[in-house]
Short mmCIF file of C-alpha atoms and ligand atoms in Angstrom, two decimals:
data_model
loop_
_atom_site.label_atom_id
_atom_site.label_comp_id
_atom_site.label_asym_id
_atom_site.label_seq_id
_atom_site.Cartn_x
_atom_site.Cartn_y
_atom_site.Cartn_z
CA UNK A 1 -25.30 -17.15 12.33
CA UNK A 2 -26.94 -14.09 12.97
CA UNK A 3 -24.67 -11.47 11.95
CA UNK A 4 -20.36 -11.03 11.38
CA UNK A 5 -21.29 -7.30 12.53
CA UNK A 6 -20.74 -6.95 16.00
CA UNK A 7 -20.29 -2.87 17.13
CA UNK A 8 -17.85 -2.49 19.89
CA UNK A 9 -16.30 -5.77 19.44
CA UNK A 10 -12.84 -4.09 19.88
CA UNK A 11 -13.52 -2.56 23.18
CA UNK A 12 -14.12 -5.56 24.65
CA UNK A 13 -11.97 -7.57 26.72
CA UNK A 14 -10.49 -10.87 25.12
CA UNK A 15 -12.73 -13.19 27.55
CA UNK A 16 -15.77 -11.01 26.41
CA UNK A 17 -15.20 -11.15 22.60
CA UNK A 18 -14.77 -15.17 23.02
CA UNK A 19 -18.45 -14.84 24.37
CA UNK A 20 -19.77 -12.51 21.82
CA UNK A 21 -17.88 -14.52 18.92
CA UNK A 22 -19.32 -17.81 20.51
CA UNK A 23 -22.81 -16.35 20.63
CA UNK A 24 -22.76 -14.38 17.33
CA UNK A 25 -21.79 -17.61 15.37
CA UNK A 26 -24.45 -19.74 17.61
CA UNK A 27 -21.30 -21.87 18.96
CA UNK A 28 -21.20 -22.75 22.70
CA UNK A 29 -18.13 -20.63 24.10
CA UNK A 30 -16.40 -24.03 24.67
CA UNK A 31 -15.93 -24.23 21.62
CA UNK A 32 -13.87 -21.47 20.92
CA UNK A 33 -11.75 -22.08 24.48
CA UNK A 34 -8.74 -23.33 22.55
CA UNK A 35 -7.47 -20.03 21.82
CA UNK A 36 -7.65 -18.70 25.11
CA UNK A 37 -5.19 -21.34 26.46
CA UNK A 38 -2.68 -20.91 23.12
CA UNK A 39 -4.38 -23.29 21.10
CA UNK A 40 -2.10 -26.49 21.30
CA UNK A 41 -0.82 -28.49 24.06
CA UNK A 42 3.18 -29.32 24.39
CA UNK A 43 2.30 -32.78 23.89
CA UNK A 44 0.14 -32.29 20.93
CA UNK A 45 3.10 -30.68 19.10
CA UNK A 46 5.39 -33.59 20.15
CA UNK A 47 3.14 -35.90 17.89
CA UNK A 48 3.14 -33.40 14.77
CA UNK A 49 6.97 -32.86 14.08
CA UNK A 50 10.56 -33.78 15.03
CA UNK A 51 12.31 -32.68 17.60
CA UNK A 52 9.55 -30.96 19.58
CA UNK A 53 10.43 -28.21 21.93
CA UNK A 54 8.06 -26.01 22.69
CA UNK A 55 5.46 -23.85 21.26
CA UNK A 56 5.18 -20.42 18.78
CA UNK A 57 2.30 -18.39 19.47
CA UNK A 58 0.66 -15.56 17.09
CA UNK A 59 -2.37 -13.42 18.09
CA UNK A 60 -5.75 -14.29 16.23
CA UNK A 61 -8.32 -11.49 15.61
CA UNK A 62 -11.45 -12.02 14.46
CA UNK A 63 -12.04 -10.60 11.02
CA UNK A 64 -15.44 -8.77 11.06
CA UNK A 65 -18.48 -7.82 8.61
CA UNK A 66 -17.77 -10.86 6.46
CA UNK A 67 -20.54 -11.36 4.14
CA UNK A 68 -19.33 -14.31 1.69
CA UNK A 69 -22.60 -15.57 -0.42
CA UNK A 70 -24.88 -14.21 1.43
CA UNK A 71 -23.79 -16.09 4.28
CA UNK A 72 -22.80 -14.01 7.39
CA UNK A 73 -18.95 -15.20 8.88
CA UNK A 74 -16.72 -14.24 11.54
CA UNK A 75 -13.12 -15.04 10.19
CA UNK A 76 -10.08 -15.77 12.56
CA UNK A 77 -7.16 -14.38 11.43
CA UNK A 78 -3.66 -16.08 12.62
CA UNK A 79 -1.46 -12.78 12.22
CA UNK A 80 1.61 -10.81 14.04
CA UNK A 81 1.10 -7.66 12.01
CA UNK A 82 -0.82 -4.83 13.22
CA UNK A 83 -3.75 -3.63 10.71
CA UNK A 84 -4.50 -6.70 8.93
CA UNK A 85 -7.07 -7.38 10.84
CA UNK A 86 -8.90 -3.92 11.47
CA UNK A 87 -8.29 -3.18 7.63
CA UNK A 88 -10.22 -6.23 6.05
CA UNK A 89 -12.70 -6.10 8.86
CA UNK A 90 -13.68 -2.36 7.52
CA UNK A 91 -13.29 -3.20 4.01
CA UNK A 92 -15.62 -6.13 4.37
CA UNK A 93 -18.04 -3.58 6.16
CA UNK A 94 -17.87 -1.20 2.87
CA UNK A 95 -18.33 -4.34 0.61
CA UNK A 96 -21.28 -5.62 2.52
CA UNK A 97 -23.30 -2.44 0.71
CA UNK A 98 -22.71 -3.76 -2.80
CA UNK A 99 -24.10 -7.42 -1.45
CA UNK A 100 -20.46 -8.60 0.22
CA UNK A 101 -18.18 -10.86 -1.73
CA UNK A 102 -19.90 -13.47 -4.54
CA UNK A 103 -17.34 -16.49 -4.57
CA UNK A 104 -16.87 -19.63 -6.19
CA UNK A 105 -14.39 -22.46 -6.87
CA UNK A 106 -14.08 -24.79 -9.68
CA UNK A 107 -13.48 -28.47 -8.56
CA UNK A 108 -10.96 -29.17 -6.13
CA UNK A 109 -8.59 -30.77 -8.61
CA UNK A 110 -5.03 -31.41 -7.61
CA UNK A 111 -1.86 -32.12 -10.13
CA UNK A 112 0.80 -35.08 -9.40
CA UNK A 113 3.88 -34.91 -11.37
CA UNK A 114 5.89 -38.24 -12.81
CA UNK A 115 9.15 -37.17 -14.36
CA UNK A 116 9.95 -39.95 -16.71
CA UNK A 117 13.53 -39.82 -17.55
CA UNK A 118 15.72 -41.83 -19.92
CA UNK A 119 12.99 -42.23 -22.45
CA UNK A 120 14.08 -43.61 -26.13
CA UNK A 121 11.93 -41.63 -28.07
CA UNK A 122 9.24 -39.23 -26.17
CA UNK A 123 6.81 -39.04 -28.86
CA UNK A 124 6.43 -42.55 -29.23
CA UNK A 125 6.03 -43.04 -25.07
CA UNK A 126 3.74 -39.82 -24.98
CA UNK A 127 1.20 -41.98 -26.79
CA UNK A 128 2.12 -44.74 -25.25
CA UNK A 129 0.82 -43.21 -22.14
CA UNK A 130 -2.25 -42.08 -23.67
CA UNK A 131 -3.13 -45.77 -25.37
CA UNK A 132 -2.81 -46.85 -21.72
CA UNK A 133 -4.64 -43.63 -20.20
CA UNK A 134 -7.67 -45.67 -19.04
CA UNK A 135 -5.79 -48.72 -17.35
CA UNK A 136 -3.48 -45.99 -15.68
CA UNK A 137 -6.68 -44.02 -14.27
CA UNK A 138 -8.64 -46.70 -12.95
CA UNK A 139 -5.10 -47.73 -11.00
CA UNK A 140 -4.89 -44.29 -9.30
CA UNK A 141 -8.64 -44.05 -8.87
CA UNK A 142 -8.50 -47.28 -6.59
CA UNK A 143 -6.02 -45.96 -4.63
CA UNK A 144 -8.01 -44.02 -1.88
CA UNK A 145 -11.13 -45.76 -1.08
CA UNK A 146 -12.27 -43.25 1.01
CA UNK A 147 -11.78 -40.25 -0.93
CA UNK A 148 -13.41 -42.53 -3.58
CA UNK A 149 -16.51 -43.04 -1.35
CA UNK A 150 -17.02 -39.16 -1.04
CA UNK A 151 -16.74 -38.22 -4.58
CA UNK A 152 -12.64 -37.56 -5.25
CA UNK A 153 -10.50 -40.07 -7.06
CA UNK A 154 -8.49 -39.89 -10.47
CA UNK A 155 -9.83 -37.50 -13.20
CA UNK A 156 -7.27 -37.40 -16.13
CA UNK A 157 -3.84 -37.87 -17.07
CA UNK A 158 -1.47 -35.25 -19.17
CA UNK A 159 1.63 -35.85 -20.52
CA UNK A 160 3.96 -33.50 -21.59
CA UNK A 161 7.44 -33.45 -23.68
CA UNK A 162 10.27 -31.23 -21.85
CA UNK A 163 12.23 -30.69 -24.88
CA UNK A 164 15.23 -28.90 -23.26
CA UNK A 165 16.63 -29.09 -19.86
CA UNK A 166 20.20 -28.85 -18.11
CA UNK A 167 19.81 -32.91 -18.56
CA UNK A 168 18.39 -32.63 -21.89
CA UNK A 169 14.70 -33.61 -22.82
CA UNK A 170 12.26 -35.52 -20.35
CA UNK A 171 8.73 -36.87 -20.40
CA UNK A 172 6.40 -35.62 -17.45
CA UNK A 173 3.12 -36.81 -16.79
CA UNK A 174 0.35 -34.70 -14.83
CA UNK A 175 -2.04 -37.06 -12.80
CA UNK A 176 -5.22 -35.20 -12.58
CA UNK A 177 -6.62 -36.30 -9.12
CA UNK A 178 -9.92 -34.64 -7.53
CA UNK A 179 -9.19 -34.52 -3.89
CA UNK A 180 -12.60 -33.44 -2.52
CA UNK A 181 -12.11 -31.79 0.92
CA UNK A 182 -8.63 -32.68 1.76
CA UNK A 183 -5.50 -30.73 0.98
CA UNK A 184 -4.58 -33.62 -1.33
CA UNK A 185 -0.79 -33.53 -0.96
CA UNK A 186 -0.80 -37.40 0.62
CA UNK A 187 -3.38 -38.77 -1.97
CA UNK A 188 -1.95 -37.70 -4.76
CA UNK A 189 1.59 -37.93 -4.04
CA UNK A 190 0.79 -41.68 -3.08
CA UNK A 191 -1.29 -42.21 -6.81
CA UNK A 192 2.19 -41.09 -8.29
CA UNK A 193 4.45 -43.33 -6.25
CA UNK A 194 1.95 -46.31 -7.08
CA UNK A 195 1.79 -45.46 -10.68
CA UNK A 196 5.22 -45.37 -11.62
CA UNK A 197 5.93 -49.23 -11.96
CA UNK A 198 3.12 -49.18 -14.85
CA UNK A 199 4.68 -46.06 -16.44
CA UNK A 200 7.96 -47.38 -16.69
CA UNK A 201 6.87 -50.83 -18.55
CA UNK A 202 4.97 -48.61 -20.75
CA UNK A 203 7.59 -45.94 -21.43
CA UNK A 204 10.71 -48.22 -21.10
CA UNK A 205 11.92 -44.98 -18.94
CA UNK A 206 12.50 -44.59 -15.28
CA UNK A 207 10.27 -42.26 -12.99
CA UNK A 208 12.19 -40.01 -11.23
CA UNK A 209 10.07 -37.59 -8.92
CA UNK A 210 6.62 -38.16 -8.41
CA UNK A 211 4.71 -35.44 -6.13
CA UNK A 212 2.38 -33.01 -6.38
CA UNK A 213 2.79 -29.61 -8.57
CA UNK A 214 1.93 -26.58 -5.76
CA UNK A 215 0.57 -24.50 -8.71
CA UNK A 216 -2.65 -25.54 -8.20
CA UNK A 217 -4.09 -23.51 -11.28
CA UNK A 218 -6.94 -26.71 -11.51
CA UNK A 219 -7.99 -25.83 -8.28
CA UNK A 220 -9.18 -21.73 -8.27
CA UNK A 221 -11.20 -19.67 -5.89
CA UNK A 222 -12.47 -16.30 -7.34
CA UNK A 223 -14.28 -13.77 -5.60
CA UNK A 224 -15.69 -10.49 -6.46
CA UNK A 225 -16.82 -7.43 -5.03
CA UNK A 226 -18.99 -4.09 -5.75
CA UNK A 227 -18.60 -1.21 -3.28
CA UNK A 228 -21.21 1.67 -3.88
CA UNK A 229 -18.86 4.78 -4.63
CA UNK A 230 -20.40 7.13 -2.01
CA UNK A 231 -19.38 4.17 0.76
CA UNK A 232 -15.81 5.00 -0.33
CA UNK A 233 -15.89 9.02 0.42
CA UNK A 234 -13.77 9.64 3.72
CA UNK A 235 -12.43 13.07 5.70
CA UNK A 236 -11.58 14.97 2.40
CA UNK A 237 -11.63 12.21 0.26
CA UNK A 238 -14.17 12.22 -2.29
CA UNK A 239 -15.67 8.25 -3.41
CA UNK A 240 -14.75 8.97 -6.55
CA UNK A 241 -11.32 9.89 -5.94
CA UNK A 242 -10.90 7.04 -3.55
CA UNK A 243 -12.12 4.48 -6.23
CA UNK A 244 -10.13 6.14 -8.75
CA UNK A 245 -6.92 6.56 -6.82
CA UNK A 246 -7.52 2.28 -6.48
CA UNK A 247 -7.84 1.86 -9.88
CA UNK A 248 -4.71 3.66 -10.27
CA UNK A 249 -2.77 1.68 -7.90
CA UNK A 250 -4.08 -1.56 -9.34
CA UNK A 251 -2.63 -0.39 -12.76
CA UNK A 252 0.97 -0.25 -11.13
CA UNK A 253 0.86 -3.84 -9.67
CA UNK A 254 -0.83 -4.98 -13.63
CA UNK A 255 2.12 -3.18 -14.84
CA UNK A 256 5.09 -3.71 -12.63
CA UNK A 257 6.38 -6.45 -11.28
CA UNK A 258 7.98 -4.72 -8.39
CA UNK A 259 4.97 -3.39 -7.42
CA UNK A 260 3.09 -6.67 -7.99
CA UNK A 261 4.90 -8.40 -5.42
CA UNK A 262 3.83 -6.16 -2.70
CA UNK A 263 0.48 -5.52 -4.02
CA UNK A 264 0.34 -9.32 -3.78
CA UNK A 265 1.61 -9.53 -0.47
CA UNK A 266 -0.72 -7.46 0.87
CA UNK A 267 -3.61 -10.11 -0.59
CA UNK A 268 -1.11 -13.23 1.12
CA UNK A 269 -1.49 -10.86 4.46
CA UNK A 270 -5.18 -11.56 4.87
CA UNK A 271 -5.08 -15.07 2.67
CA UNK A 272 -2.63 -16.80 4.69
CA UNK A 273 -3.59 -15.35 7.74
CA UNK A 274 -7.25 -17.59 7.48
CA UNK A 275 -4.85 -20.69 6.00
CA UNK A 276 -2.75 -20.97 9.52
CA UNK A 277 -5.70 -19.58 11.45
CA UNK A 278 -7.15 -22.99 10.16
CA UNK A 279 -4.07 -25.37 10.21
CA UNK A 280 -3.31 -25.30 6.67
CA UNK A 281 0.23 -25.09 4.60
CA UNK A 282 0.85 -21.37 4.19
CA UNK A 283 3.75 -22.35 1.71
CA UNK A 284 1.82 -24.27 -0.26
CA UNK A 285 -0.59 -21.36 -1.10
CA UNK A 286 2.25 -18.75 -1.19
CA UNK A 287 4.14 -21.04 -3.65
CA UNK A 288 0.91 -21.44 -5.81
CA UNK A 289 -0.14 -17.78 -5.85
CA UNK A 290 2.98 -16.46 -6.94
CA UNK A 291 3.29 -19.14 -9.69
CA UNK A 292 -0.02 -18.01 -10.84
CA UNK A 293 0.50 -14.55 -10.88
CA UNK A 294 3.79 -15.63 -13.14
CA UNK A 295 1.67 -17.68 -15.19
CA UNK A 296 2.10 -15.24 -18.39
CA UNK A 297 5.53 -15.11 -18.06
CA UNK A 298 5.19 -11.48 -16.36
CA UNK A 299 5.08 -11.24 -12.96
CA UNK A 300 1.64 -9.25 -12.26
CA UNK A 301 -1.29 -8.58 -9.80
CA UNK A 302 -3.69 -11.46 -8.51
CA UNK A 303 -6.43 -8.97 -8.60
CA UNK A 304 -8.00 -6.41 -10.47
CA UNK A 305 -9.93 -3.38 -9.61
CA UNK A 306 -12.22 -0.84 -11.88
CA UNK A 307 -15.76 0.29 -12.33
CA UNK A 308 -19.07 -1.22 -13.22
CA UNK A 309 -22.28 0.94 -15.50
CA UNK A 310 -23.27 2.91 -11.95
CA UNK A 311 -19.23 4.32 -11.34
CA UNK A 312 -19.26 1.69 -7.97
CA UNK A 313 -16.26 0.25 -7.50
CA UNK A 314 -15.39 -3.62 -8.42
CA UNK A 315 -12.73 -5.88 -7.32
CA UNK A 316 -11.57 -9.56 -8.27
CA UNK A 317 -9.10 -12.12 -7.58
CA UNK A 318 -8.63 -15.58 -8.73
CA UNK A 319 -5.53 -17.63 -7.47
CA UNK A 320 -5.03 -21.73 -6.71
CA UNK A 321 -6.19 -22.69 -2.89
CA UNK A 322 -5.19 -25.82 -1.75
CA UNK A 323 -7.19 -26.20 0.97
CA UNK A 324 -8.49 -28.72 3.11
CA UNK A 325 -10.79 -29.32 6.12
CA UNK A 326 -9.55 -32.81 6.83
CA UNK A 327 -6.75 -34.64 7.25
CA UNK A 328 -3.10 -33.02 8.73
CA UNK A 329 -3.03 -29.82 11.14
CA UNK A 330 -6.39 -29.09 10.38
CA UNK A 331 -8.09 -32.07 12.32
CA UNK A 332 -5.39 -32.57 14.84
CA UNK A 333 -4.67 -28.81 16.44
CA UNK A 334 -7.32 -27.59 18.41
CA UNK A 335 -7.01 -24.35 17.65
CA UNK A 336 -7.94 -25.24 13.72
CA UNK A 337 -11.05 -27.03 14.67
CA UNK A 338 -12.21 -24.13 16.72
CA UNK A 339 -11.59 -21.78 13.58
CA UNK A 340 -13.84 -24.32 11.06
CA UNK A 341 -16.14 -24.55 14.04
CA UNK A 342 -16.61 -20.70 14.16
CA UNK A 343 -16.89 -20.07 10.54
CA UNK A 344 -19.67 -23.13 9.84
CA UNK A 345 -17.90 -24.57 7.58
CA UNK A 346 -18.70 -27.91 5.43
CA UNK A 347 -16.54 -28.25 2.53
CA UNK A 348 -13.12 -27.25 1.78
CA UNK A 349 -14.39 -25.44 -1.34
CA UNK A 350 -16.80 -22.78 1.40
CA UNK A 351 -13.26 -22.26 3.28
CA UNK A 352 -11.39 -21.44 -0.01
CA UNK A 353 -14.18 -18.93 -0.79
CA UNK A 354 -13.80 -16.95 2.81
CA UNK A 355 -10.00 -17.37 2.27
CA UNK A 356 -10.32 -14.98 -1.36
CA UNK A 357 -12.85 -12.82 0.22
CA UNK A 358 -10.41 -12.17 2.93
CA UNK A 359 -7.54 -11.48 0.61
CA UNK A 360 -9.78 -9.38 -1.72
CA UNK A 361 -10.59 -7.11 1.09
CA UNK A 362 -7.25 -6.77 2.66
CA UNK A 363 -6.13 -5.85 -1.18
CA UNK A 364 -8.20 -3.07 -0.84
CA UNK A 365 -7.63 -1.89 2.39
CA UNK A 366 -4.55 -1.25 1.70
CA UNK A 367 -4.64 -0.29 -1.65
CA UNK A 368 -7.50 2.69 -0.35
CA UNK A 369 -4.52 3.37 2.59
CA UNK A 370 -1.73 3.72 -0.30
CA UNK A 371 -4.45 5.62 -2.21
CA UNK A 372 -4.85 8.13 -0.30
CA UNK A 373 -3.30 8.87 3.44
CA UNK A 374 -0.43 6.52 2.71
CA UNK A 375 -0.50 3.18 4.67
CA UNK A 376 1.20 4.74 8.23
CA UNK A 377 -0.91 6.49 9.76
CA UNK A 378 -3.43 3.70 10.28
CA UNK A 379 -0.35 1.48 11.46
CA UNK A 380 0.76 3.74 13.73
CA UNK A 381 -1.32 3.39 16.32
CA UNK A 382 -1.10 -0.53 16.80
CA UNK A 383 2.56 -0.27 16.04
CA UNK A 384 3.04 2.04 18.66
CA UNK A 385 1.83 0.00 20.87
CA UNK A 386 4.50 -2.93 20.09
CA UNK A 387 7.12 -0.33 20.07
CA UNK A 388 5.66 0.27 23.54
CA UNK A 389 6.00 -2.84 24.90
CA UNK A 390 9.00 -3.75 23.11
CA UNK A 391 10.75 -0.65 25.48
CA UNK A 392 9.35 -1.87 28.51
CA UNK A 393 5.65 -0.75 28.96
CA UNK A 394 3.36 -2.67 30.95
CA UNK A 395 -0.56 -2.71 31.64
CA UNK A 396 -1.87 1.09 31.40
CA UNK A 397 1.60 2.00 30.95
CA UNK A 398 1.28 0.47 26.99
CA UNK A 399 -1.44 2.82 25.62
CA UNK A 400 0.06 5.91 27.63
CA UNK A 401 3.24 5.98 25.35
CA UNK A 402 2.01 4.76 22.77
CA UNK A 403 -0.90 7.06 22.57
CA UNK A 404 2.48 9.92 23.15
CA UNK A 405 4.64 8.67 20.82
CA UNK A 406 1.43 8.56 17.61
CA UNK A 407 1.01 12.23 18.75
CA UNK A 408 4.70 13.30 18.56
CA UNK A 409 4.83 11.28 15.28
CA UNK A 410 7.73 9.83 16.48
CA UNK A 411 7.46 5.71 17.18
CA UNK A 412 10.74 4.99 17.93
CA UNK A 413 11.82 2.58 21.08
CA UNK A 414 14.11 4.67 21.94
CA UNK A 415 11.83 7.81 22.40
CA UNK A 416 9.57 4.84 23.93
CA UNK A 417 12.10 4.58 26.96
CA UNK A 418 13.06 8.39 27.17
CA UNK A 419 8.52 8.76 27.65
CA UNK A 420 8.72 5.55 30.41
CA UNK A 421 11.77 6.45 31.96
CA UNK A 422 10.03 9.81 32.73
CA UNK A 423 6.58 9.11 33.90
CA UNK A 424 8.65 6.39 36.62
C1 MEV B 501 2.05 -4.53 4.09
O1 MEV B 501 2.10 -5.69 4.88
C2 MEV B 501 1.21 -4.76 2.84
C3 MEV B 501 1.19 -3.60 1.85
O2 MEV B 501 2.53 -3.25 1.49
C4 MEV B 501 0.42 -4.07 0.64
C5 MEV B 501 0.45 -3.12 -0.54
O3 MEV B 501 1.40 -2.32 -0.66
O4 MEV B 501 -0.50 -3.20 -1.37
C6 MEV B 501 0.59 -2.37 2.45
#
């Protein structure tokens, strides 16, 4: 595509910025017409869950300025809260001076757990396991033909000794499975099931669960940025007191695990926003992120922020992202294939890259926010306007008190319906 920069873009009307996106990212606008009818039919959602009733809509915004490898993307961004989107648009505008965001993933290697339970002596079946490692492999691996044909299939198998537990001491065996571009929940859930016969002639035990671990710490995205310091510099802010006053909020989330959690949550804001923008399981990458970020037995930041040899500002994350581009949500709701559409992407791997990018930046939009003005003032605006229309507001009548209310500093709905009653 030519470029994620487009100036103006929030001026437009919605029907516009479907054309500009479309054209910007060389798409026909067709292509991006599922959002601009709610993105899934009635009758689609009757075929993905129980009970079907209706439909739950959130706005997507397109996330702008993303440069992710060199390769220019406009992100959509499934979100109710206002800033998310504006703040990791502008970050990714700052980071595009240092070069934009260098990503990578290792393999996209999923973990199936067997819990082998009433096991003799778990030494002796450990190796067991092992002596048979090979034979239990080459089972999984012919399990999926056709992740098999594109590269995916078993990988290795793990077993550890649980030496203590409310029930007392367990075996459980990790089924290393590559899962290519899929999520990977169905393959390797169904390797464990079909394994379990063979484990328990070789242990003598009996497999209890079998299904896949969400802390995906075999499957990692990282991502890194560089933002020049002068890019930082705003109103009275110096970039050096900017980048320092991030540095300095980073070192309360490494530190504190209160802290962590929100700092954290503020990288999940702009993370899971791409994952449901693209019909992926949100929980499944909350549950691994926060696993991760235990992983040390403290609770602590997914990121880190300091300074390179020039004084520019760098950022990182790493975190598990179970991802995929086939299979489930993602090649069923409309809405989803219009988001993979826009963002050209091939392999699940490219969409967990744009996925850290995107929680990178939104780490340090609000981290610069907290840094400095303190994170209301740039909510208040788009808040406003929800308080707005929450008391009643309609068409001009929306910006009118909310534009009031920002300049009383007072966005409250019932000041809201004081400003409406009187301009009636
Ligand atoms: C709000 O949704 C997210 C923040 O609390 C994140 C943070 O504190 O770093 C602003």
């Amino acid at each position: 595509m030519a470029s994620s920069r487009i100036p103006g873009f929030y001026n437009l009307s919605l029907a516009e910025r479907l054309t500009r996106a479309a054209a910007a990212a060389d798409q026909t606008p067709d292509v991006l017409a599922p959002w601009a009818s709610g993105g899934l039919s009635p009758e689609a959602a009757d075929h993905m869950v129980e009970n079907a009733i209706g439909l739950h809509s959130l706005p997507v915004g397109l996330g702008l300025n993303f440069l992710v490898n060199g390769r220019e993307v406009l992100v959509p961004m499934a979100v109710e809260e206002p800033s998310v989107v504006a703040g990791a648009s502008f970050m990714a505008k700052l980071a595009r001076a240092g070069g934009g965001f260098i990503a990578t993933t290792t393999d996209p290697l999923m973990i199936g757990q067997m819990q082998v339970l009433d096991v003799v002596n778990l030494h002796e079946a450990k190796l067991k396991l092992y002596e048979k490692k090979a034979e239990l492999l080459a089972e999984a691996d012919s399990i999926d033909p056709i992740l098999k044909k594109f590269g995916g299939g078993a990988r290795d198998l793990e077993v550890r000794i649980i030496e203590s537990s409310p029930i007392g001491g367990f075996l459980v065996i990790h089924l290393i499975y590559d899962v290519r571009d899929a999520m990977g929940a169905n393959a390797v859930n169904t390797a464990c099931e079909r394994l379990a016969p063979q484990v328990e002639r070789i242990t003598g035990g009996r497999v209890h669960l079998r299904i896949l671990s969400n802390l995906a710490d075999r499957r990692l995205a990282r991502v890194r940025c560089t933002i020049p310091v002068k890019e930082l510099a705003f109103d009275d802010f110096s970039g050096e007191t900017v980048r320092d006053g991030i540095i300095a909020a980073y070192a309360f989330a490494a530190a504190d695990p209160y802290r962590a959690a929100t700092h954290n949550k503020g990288i999940m804001n702009g993370v899971d926003a791409v994952v449901l923008a693209t019909g992926n399981d949100w929980r499944a990458i909350e549950a691994g992120a926060h696993a991760y970020a235990a992983r040390s037995g403290q609770y602590t930041s997914l990121s880190t922020w300091g300074v390179d040899v020039e004084g520019s500002l760098v950022g990182s994350l790493e975190m598990p992202m179970a991802v995929g581009i086939i299979g489930g949500a993602t090649k069923v709701h409309p809405a989803a294939k219009a988001a993979i559409q826009l963002m050209g992407i091939k392999t699940a791997s490219e969409l967990a890259e744009i996925i850290v990018s995107v929680g990178l930046a939104q780490n340090m939009a609000a981290l610069r926010a907290l840094a400095t003005e303190g994170i209301q003032r740039g909510h208040m605006s788009l808040h406003a306007r929800q308080v707005a229309v929450a008391a009643g507001a309609e068409g001009e009548m929306i910006e009118r008190v909310a534009a009031q209310m920002v300049a009383e500093k007072t966005v409250r709905i019932d000041r809201a319906e004081e400003i409406l009653k009187k301009t009636k």
